Each structure stands twice: as C-alpha cells, then as structure tokens.
Amino acid sequence: MKEKIIHNVIQEMLPFLNNAQMIKLKEILSFELDSIEFSKSKNLQEESNQSLLENFISAKRVEGCSEKSLGYYRTAIEKMIFGINKPIKEIITDDLRIYLTNYQEKKNLSRMTIDNMRRIFSSFFSWLEDEDYILKSPVRRIHKIKSATVIKETYTDESLEIMRDNCKSIRDLALIDMLSSTGMRIGELVLLNREDINFTERECVVFGKGNKERIVYFDARTKIHLKNYLDSRKDTNNALFVSLKKPYNRITIGGIETRLRKLGKELNIPRVHPHKFRRTLATVAIDKGMPIEQLQRLLGHQRIDTTLQYAMVKQSNVKLAHKKYIS
C-alpha cells in the first residue's frame, strides 16, 4: 500500500519536478508514511494492552480484591508495560527478568519489594493464560526471590503499660486496648460502629481484606475502658471512635497514626504505630501456645505463611520446647 501511494504521487508530480526534487519527494513520502504506520501500530498496541489490563482488574474486583490492592496491581502492571514497551502477548520471560533487575537497581529497592512485583505479574499473566489470551505465563520460570528474614519489633509489656498510663484521654486508652487485645487491622478498627460491639460476649464483627467478615475478641480491661469511653461521649455519631473535638467525625487511619506517633515520641518508645499491636498479639499468642491455625483465623489471614511472618517465637521458649520434646 505504501509503495503504491508513493508511485502514484510521483507519477502525478513528474511534469512539475526535476530529478533531484523527485528523489527528495520520494524520501519525504516514505518517511511520513512510515511514521503513520508506526503511530497506528503503536496506538493499536496501547489499546490492546490497556484493554487486557482493564479486563484483569475487573476480574480481580469480582473476586473481592479491595480497591487499594487493585491500585497496587494497576500501578505495577502499567509501569511494567511502559518499561518493556511491547504488546503484552509478546512479552517473554527474559523481558520480565531484565525489567525487574533494572527496576531494582534504578530504584534501589529491597528483594522483598521486587518479589511482591513478581507475584503481581504472576497473577496477571496466569489470568491471561487461564483466559486463553496467551499460551503460557512468562512468569512461570521466574522463581520466588529470596530475601533476608527481618525480625520486626513488638511492644514489650512494659511499653504497653507505659502507653496506657500516659494516655491523656479515655478515648486513646480504649483505642490502645482495642488494638492490643483484638489484633485487628487499623483499617478494620476505623470502620467499626457502636452496634458492632457485643459487650456480653466481649467480641465484635469486623470486615477485613476483600470485605471478608470475621469475629475478633477483646479482654475484660478493654471492655471496661471502651464502656467508659462510650458513656462519656455526648455526640450522636454512630462510629465507635470519633475525633476529640467537634464536629466529632469518625476517626481516620491517619488520625490514629499521628496520635500514636506523638505518644511514642513523648514517652521515648521507638516506632509506635498501629500495626505493631497486631504483630505483638500474634507473637504473644504463639508464645503462649495458640495453634497457628487458630491464630490465622483470628488475624484473618488467607495464607498461613502470612501468619508465620507476623509471629516471632522467643528463643527461651525454643530452648524449653527442646528440653520437653527432644532432650
């Protein structure tokens, strides 16, 4: 088609141009027509890639993935598509290996972060394979990226008591008790309403990742402090925890994080944040002999591997277990 267009134009222009001008016109026509073909091909490629990504995101949404998780999926895959610059159906294993290697070096990222990206790509290309868009996922031959095991800190009993003793409001005291005794996620806590609390059974229903419902439990001390807090409130907001000042809006994740960070600085307790309460509960539970399957259910983890990452076991308990079962 391109050659035919060039030939027809040259024939029409023969009476008006000399040989040098004809040669130049032919060069210009060839270059411009190549640009049009390339642009058309690129637009089709981008449209196809975007269409496959949107279909994948829709499928994950139907499966119950949270919008936050879908955002991570979308961002990681879009960056990968842009970085490799090929139609998705033509991406091979080496393309992904080179991309992950270069991305890690450029951004100076940890192996764990890169492995998280690998898992996102694996989910995406496995879906393409299942839906018959591709014959075989190129991520199959990219194995789990090994990373050093980092032992994350937990709160000591002393730190927890110091925080409780120095809370300047009964709301903050109830909030710390709820986090430390239930092990719930901070995102689950801010969604709780007054009617979600069953004081008789000392339990409440939370909605975890993927809107999955589960029951968590709190201790007697939490029950007392939470009741005191609710009885002291003058507002009509249905939220379980609200701001300390008018108009008493539902407390946000950022509000809790800021409050705890400030408390930690005042008391010289390092790295005070909501998730550390969850990790502390998991470690204490394992230490006291709670079966890992029950802890998994309590924390709302889909995979038991995730639960194991949360819970540390004290070396002293390992020694005692060795004496009990082996020595």
Coordinates of C-alpha atoms in Angstrom, one line a residue:
M1 CA 0.0 0.0 0.0
K2 CA 2.8 2.4 0.9
E3 CA 4.7 1.8 -2.3
K4 CA 1.6 2.2 -4.4
I5 CA 0.8 5.6 -2.8
I6 CA 4.4 6.8 -3.4
H7 CA 4.3 5.6 -7.0
N8 CA 1.0 7.4 -7.7
V9 CA 2.2 10.7 -6.2
I10 CA 5.5 10.6 -8.1
Q11 CA 3.6 9.9 -11.4
E12 CA 1.4 12.9 -10.8
M13 CA 4.3 15.2 -9.9
L14 CA 6.6 14.2 -12.9
P15 CA 5.7 17.2 -15.0
F16 CA 6.5 19.7 -12.3
L17 CA 9.7 18.5 -10.6
N18 CA 13.3 17.7 -11.7
N19 CA 15.1 14.5 -10.8
A20 CA 16.6 15.9 -7.5
Q21 CA 13.3 17.2 -6.4
M22 CA 11.6 13.9 -7.2
I23 CA 14.2 11.9 -5.2
K24 CA 13.6 14.2 -2.2
L25 CA 9.9 14.0 -2.5
K26 CA 10.1 10.2 -2.5
E27 CA 12.3 10.2 0.7
I28 CA 9.8 12.5 2.4
L29 CA 6.8 10.4 1.4
S30 CA 8.5 7.2 2.6
F31 CA 9.4 8.7 5.9
E32 CA 6.0 10.2 6.6
L33 CA 4.1 7.1 5.6
D34 CA 6.4 5.0 7.9
S35 CA 5.5 7.4 10.8
I36 CA 1.8 6.9 10.1
E37 CA 2.1 3.1 10.1
F38 CA 4.2 3.2 13.3
S39 CA 1.8 5.5 15.1
K40 CA -1.2 3.4 14.0
S41 CA 0.6 0.2 15.2
K42 CA 1.6 1.8 18.5
N43 CA -2.0 3.0 19.1
L44 CA -3.4 -0.4 18.5
Q45 CA -0.7 -1.9 20.8
E46 CA -1.6 0.5 23.6
E47 CA -5.3 0.0 23.2
S48 CA -4.8 -3.8 23.3
N49 CA -2.6 -3.6 26.4
Q50 CA -4.9 -1.3 28.2
S51 CA -7.9 -3.5 27.3
L52 CA -6.3 -6.6 28.8
L53 CA -5.3 -4.7 31.9
E54 CA -8.8 -3.4 32.4
N55 CA -10.3 -6.9 32.0
F56 CA -7.8 -8.3 34.6
I57 CA -8.6 -5.5 37.1
S58 CA -12.4 -6.2 36.6
A59 CA -11.8 -9.9 37.2
K60 CA -9.9 -9.2 40.4
R61 CA -12.6 -6.8 41.6
V62 CA -15.2 -9.5 41.1
E63 CA -13.0 -11.9 43.2
G64 CA -13.3 -9.4 46.1
C65 CA -9.9 -7.6 45.9
S66 CA -10.0 -4.2 47.7
E67 CA -9.6 -1.0 45.7
K68 CA -6.3 -0.4 47.5
S69 CA -5.0 -3.8 46.2
L70 CA -6.3 -3.1 42.8
G71 CA -4.5 0.2 42.8
Y72 CA -1.2 -1.7 43.5
Y73 CA -1.9 -4.1 40.7
R74 CA -2.7 -1.4 38.2
T75 CA 0.3 0.7 39.0
A76 CA 2.8 -2.1 38.9
I77 CA 1.5 -3.6 35.7
E78 CA 1.2 -0.2 33.9
K79 CA 4.9 0.6 34.8
M80 CA 5.9 -2.8 33.5
I81 CA 4.1 -2.4 30.2
F82 CA 5.6 1.0 29.7
G83 CA 9.1 -0.2 30.7
I84 CA 9.1 -3.2 28.4
N85 CA 7.2 -1.4 25.6
K86 CA 5.8 -4.5 23.8
P87 CA 2.4 -5.9 23.3
I88 CA 1.5 -7.9 26.4
K89 CA 1.0 -11.1 24.4
E90 CA 4.6 -10.9 23.1
I91 CA 6.3 -10.4 26.5
I92 CA 8.7 -13.2 27.3
T93 CA 10.5 -14.3 30.5
D94 CA 13.7 -12.5 29.7
D95 CA 11.8 -9.2 29.2
L96 CA 10.4 -9.5 32.8
R97 CA 13.8 -10.6 34.3
I98 CA 15.6 -7.6 32.7
Y99 CA 12.8 -5.3 33.7
L100 CA 12.8 -6.4 37.4
T101 CA 16.6 -6.3 37.6
N102 CA 16.8 -2.8 36.1
Y103 CA 13.9 -1.5 38.2
Q104 CA 15.5 -2.8 41.4
E105 CA 18.9 -1.1 40.5
K106 CA 17.3 2.1 39.4
K107 CA 15.0 2.5 42.5
N108 CA 17.4 0.8 45.0
L109 CA 14.5 -1.5 46.2
S110 CA 14.6 -4.4 48.5
R111 CA 14.4 -8.0 47.3
M112 CA 11.0 -8.3 49.1
T113 CA 9.6 -5.4 47.1
I114 CA 10.8 -6.9 43.9
D115 CA 9.3 -10.3 44.8
N116 CA 6.0 -8.5 45.5
M117 CA 6.1 -7.2 42.0
R118 CA 6.9 -10.6 40.7
R119 CA 3.8 -12.0 42.4
I120 CA 1.6 -9.3 40.9
F121 CA 3.0 -10.1 37.4
S122 CA 2.5 -13.8 38.1
S123 CA -1.2 -13.2 39.0
F124 CA -1.7 -11.1 35.8
F125 CA -0.1 -13.5 33.3
S126 CA -1.6 -16.5 35.0
W127 CA -5.0 -14.9 34.5
L128 CA -4.1 -14.2 30.8
E129 CA -3.2 -17.9 30.5
D130 CA -6.4 -19.1 32.1
E131 CA -8.5 -16.8 29.9
D132 CA -6.6 -18.1 26.8
Y133 CA -5.1 -14.8 25.8
I134 CA -1.6 -16.3 26.0
L135 CA -0.4 -19.9 25.7
K136 CA 1.9 -19.9 28.8
S137 CA 2.7 -17.4 31.5
P138 CA 6.2 -15.9 31.1
V139 CA 6.5 -15.6 34.9
R140 CA 6.4 -19.4 35.4
R141 CA 10.2 -19.7 35.2
I142 CA 10.8 -16.7 37.5
H143 CA 11.1 -18.2 40.9
K144 CA 10.4 -16.6 44.3
I145 CA 13.1 -14.0 45.1
K146 CA 14.8 -14.9 48.3
S147 CA 15.2 -12.1 50.9
A148 CA 16.7 -11.9 54.3
T149 CA 14.3 -12.5 57.2
V150 CA 13.8 -9.3 59.1
I151 CA 12.7 -9.7 62.7
K152 CA 10.3 -6.9 63.3
E153 CA 9.9 -5.4 66.7
T154 CA 7.0 -5.9 69.0
Y155 CA 5.9 -3.9 72.1
T156 CA 7.1 -5.1 75.5
D157 CA 4.6 -5.5 78.3
E158 CA 6.3 -2.5 79.9
S159 CA 5.9 -0.3 76.8
L160 CA 2.2 -1.2 76.6
E161 CA 1.6 -0.3 80.3
I162 CA 3.6 3.0 79.9
M163 CA 1.4 4.0 77.0
R164 CA -1.8 3.1 78.9
D165 CA -0.7 5.0 82.0
N166 CA 0.1 8.2 79.9
C167 CA -3.0 8.4 77.7
K168 CA -4.4 11.9 78.1
S169 CA -7.9 10.8 77.1
I170 CA -10.1 7.8 77.8
R171 CA -10.7 7.5 74.0
D172 CA -6.9 6.9 73.4
L173 CA -6.9 4.4 76.3
A174 CA -9.8 2.5 74.8
L175 CA -8.2 2.7 71.4
I176 CA -4.9 1.2 72.5
D177 CA -6.7 -1.6 74.4
M178 CA -8.8 -2.5 71.3
L179 CA -5.7 -2.7 69.1
S180 CA -3.6 -4.7 71.6
S181 CA -6.3 -7.2 72.7
T182 CA -8.0 -7.9 69.3
G183 CA -5.1 -7.7 66.9
M184 CA -7.4 -6.2 64.3
R185 CA -6.1 -4.1 61.4
I186 CA -6.3 -0.4 61.7
G187 CA -8.5 -0.2 58.6
E188 CA -10.9 -2.6 60.3
L189 CA -11.0 -0.5 63.5
V190 CA -11.9 2.8 61.9
L191 CA -14.9 1.2 60.2
L192 CA -16.4 -0.1 63.5
N193 CA -19.7 1.2 64.7
R194 CA -21.2 1.2 68.2
E195 CA -23.7 -1.6 67.4
D196 CA -20.8 -3.9 66.2
I197 CA -19.7 -4.3 69.8
N198 CA -21.1 -7.2 71.8
F199 CA -20.1 -6.4 75.4
T200 CA -21.7 -9.5 76.8
E201 CA -19.5 -11.9 74.7
R202 CA -16.6 -9.4 74.5
E203 CA -16.4 -9.7 70.8
C204 CA -17.1 -7.7 67.6
V205 CA -17.5 -8.3 63.9
V206 CA -15.0 -6.7 61.6
F207 CA -14.7 -6.6 57.8
G208 CA -11.2 -7.5 56.7
K209 CA -9.5 -7.5 53.3
G210 CA -11.8 -8.3 50.5
N211 CA -14.8 -7.5 52.7
K212 CA -14.4 -10.8 54.5
E213 CA -16.3 -10.9 57.8
R214 CA -14.8 -12.3 60.9
I215 CA -15.2 -12.1 64.7
V216 CA -12.5 -10.7 67.0
Y217 CA -12.4 -10.8 70.8
F218 CA -11.3 -8.3 73.5
D219 CA -10.4 -8.7 77.1
A220 CA -12.1 -7.5 80.3
R221 CA -9.9 -4.4 80.7
T222 CA -10.8 -3.4 77.1
K223 CA -14.5 -3.9 77.9
I224 CA -14.3 -1.5 80.9
H225 CA -12.3 1.2 79.1
L226 CA -14.4 1.0 76.0
K227 CA -17.6 1.3 78.0
N228 CA -16.2 4.3 80.0
Y229 CA -15.3 6.0 76.7
L230 CA -18.7 5.4 75.1
D231 CA -20.6 6.5 78.2
S232 CA -18.6 9.8 78.3
R233 CA -19.5 10.8 74.7
K234 CA -22.1 13.5 74.1
D235 CA -22.2 13.2 70.3
T236 CA -24.7 11.1 68.2
N237 CA -22.2 9.8 65.7
N238 CA -22.6 6.0 65.2
A239 CA -18.9 5.5 64.8
L240 CA -17.1 3.6 67.6
F241 CA -14.2 6.0 67.7
V242 CA -14.5 9.7 66.8
S243 CA -12.3 12.8 67.0
L244 CA -11.9 14.5 70.3
K245 CA -13.2 17.9 69.1
K246 CA -16.4 19.0 67.3
P247 CA -17.9 18.0 64.9
Y248 CA -16.8 14.6 66.3
N249 CA -16.3 12.9 63.0
R250 CA -15.3 9.3 62.6
I251 CA -11.6 8.9 63.3
T252 CA -9.3 8.2 60.4
I253 CA -6.4 5.9 59.9
G254 CA -4.1 9.0 59.6
G255 CA -5.5 10.4 62.8
I256 CA -4.7 7.3 64.8
E257 CA -1.3 7.0 63.3
T258 CA -0.5 10.6 64.1
R259 CA -1.8 10.2 67.7
L260 CA 0.2 7.1 68.4
R261 CA 3.4 8.6 66.8
K262 CA 3.1 11.6 69.0
L263 CA 2.6 9.5 72.1
G264 CA 5.6 7.4 71.3
K265 CA 7.8 10.5 71.0
E266 CA 6.6 11.9 74.3
L267 CA 7.4 8.6 76.1
N268 CA 10.6 7.8 74.2
I269 CA 9.1 4.5 72.8
P270 CA 10.5 3.8 69.3
R271 CA 8.4 3.2 66.3
V272 CA 4.9 3.3 67.8
H273 CA 2.3 2.6 65.1
P274 CA -1.0 0.6 64.9
H275 CA 0.3 -2.5 63.0
K276 CA 2.8 -3.2 65.8
F277 CA 0.0 -4.0 68.1
R278 CA -1.2 -6.7 65.7
R279 CA 2.3 -8.2 65.5
T280 CA 2.7 -8.1 69.2
L281 CA -0.6 -10.0 69.7
A282 CA 0.5 -12.7 67.2
T283 CA 3.8 -13.2 69.0
V284 CA 2.3 -13.4 72.4
A285 CA -0.3 -15.9 71.2
I286 CA 2.3 -18.2 69.6
D287 CA 4.5 -17.9 72.8
K288 CA 1.6 -19.0 74.9
G289 CA 0.8 -22.0 72.7
M290 CA -2.1 -20.9 70.5
P291 CA -2.3 -23.2 67.5
I292 CA -1.1 -21.4 64.3
E293 CA -4.4 -22.3 62.5
Q294 CA -6.4 -20.6 65.2
L295 CA -4.2 -17.5 65.1
Q296 CA -4.5 -17.5 61.3
R297 CA -8.3 -17.3 61.7
L298 CA -8.1 -14.7 64.5
L299 CA -5.9 -12.4 62.3
G300 CA -8.0 -13.0 59.2
H301 CA -5.1 -14.3 57.1
Q302 CA -5.9 -16.2 53.9
R303 CA -2.5 -18.0 53.9
I304 CA -0.8 -19.5 56.9
D305 CA 2.6 -18.3 55.6
T306 CA 1.5 -14.7 56.3
T307 CA 0.6 -15.6 59.9
L308 CA 4.0 -17.2 60.4
Q309 CA 5.7 -14.0 59.2
Y310 CA 3.8 -12.0 61.9
A311 CA 4.7 -14.2 64.8
M312 CA 8.1 -14.4 66.4
V313 CA 9.0 -17.1 68.9
K314 CA 11.2 -16.2 71.8
Q315 CA 14.5 -18.1 71.9
S316 CA 13.9 -19.1 75.6
N317 CA 10.7 -20.9 74.6
V318 CA 12.5 -22.7 71.8
K319 CA 15.0 -24.0 74.5
L320 CA 12.2 -25.1 76.8
A321 CA 10.5 -26.9 73.9
H322 CA 13.7 -28.7 73.0
K323 CA 14.0 -29.9 76.6
K324 CA 10.4 -31.0 76.7
Y325 CA 10.2 -32.8 73.3
I326 CA 13.7 -33.8 72.5
S327 CA 16.2 -33.8 75.4

